Coordinates of C-alpha atoms in Angstrom, one line a residue:
X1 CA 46.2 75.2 166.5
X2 CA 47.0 74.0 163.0
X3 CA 50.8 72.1 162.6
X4 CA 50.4 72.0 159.3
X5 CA 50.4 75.0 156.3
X6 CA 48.6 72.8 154.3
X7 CA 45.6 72.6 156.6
X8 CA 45.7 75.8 158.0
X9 CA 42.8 78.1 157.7
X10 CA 42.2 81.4 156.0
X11 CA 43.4 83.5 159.0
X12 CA 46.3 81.6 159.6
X13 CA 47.6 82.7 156.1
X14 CA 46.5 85.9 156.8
X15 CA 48.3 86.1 160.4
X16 CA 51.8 84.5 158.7
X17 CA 51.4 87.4 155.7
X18 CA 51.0 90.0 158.2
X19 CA 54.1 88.8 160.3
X20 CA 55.7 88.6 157.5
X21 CA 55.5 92.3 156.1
X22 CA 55.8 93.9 159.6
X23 CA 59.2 92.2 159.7
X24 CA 60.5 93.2 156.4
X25 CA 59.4 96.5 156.9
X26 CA 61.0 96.9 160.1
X27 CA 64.0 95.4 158.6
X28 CA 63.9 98.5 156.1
X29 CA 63.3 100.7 158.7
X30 CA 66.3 99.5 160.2
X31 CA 68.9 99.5 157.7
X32 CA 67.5 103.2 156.5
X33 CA 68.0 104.4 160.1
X34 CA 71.4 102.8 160.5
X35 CA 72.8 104.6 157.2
X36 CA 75.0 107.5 157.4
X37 CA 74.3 110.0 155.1
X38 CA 77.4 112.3 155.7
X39 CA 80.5 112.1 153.0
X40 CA 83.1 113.1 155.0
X41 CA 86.1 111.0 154.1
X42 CA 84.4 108.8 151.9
X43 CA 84.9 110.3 148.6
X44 CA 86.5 108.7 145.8
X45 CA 88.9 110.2 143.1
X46 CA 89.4 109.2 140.0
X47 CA 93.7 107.9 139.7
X48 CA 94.8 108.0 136.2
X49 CA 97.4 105.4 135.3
X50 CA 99.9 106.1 132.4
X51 CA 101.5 103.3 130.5
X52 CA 104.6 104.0 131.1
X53 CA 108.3 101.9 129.6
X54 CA 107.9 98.6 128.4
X55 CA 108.6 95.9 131.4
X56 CA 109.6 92.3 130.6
X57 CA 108.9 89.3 133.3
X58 CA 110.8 85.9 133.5
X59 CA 110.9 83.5 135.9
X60 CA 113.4 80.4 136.5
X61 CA 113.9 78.8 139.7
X62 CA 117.6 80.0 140.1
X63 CA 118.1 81.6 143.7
X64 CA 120.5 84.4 143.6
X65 CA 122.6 85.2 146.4
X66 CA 124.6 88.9 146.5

């Protein structure tokens, strides 16, 4: 058994490469299965905001008490 990457033979590489791309793929496979496809209730509409009157903001450190 090599320890090492650096002195690992030619099938070695070639067993790490393999492991490698059968886990991605069933990674993909996963996260394609696990997507839901319907739109119900997820749509998005567009909200137009107006400007409306002009607004003016000050701040002080007063408390006011009514």
């Amino acid at each position: 058994m090599n320890h090492s990457i650096y002195s690992a033979d030619r099938t070695t590489h070639l067993k790490i490469v393999v492991v490698a791309l059968v886990a991605g793929i069933l990674v993909a496979g996963f996260g394609i299965s696990a997507h839901n496809p319907s739109d119900e209730g997820y749509t998005q509409t567009a909200r137009i905001m107006k400007a409306g009157k002009p607004v003016a903001i000050t701040s002080t450190n007063n408390s006011l008490v009514r």
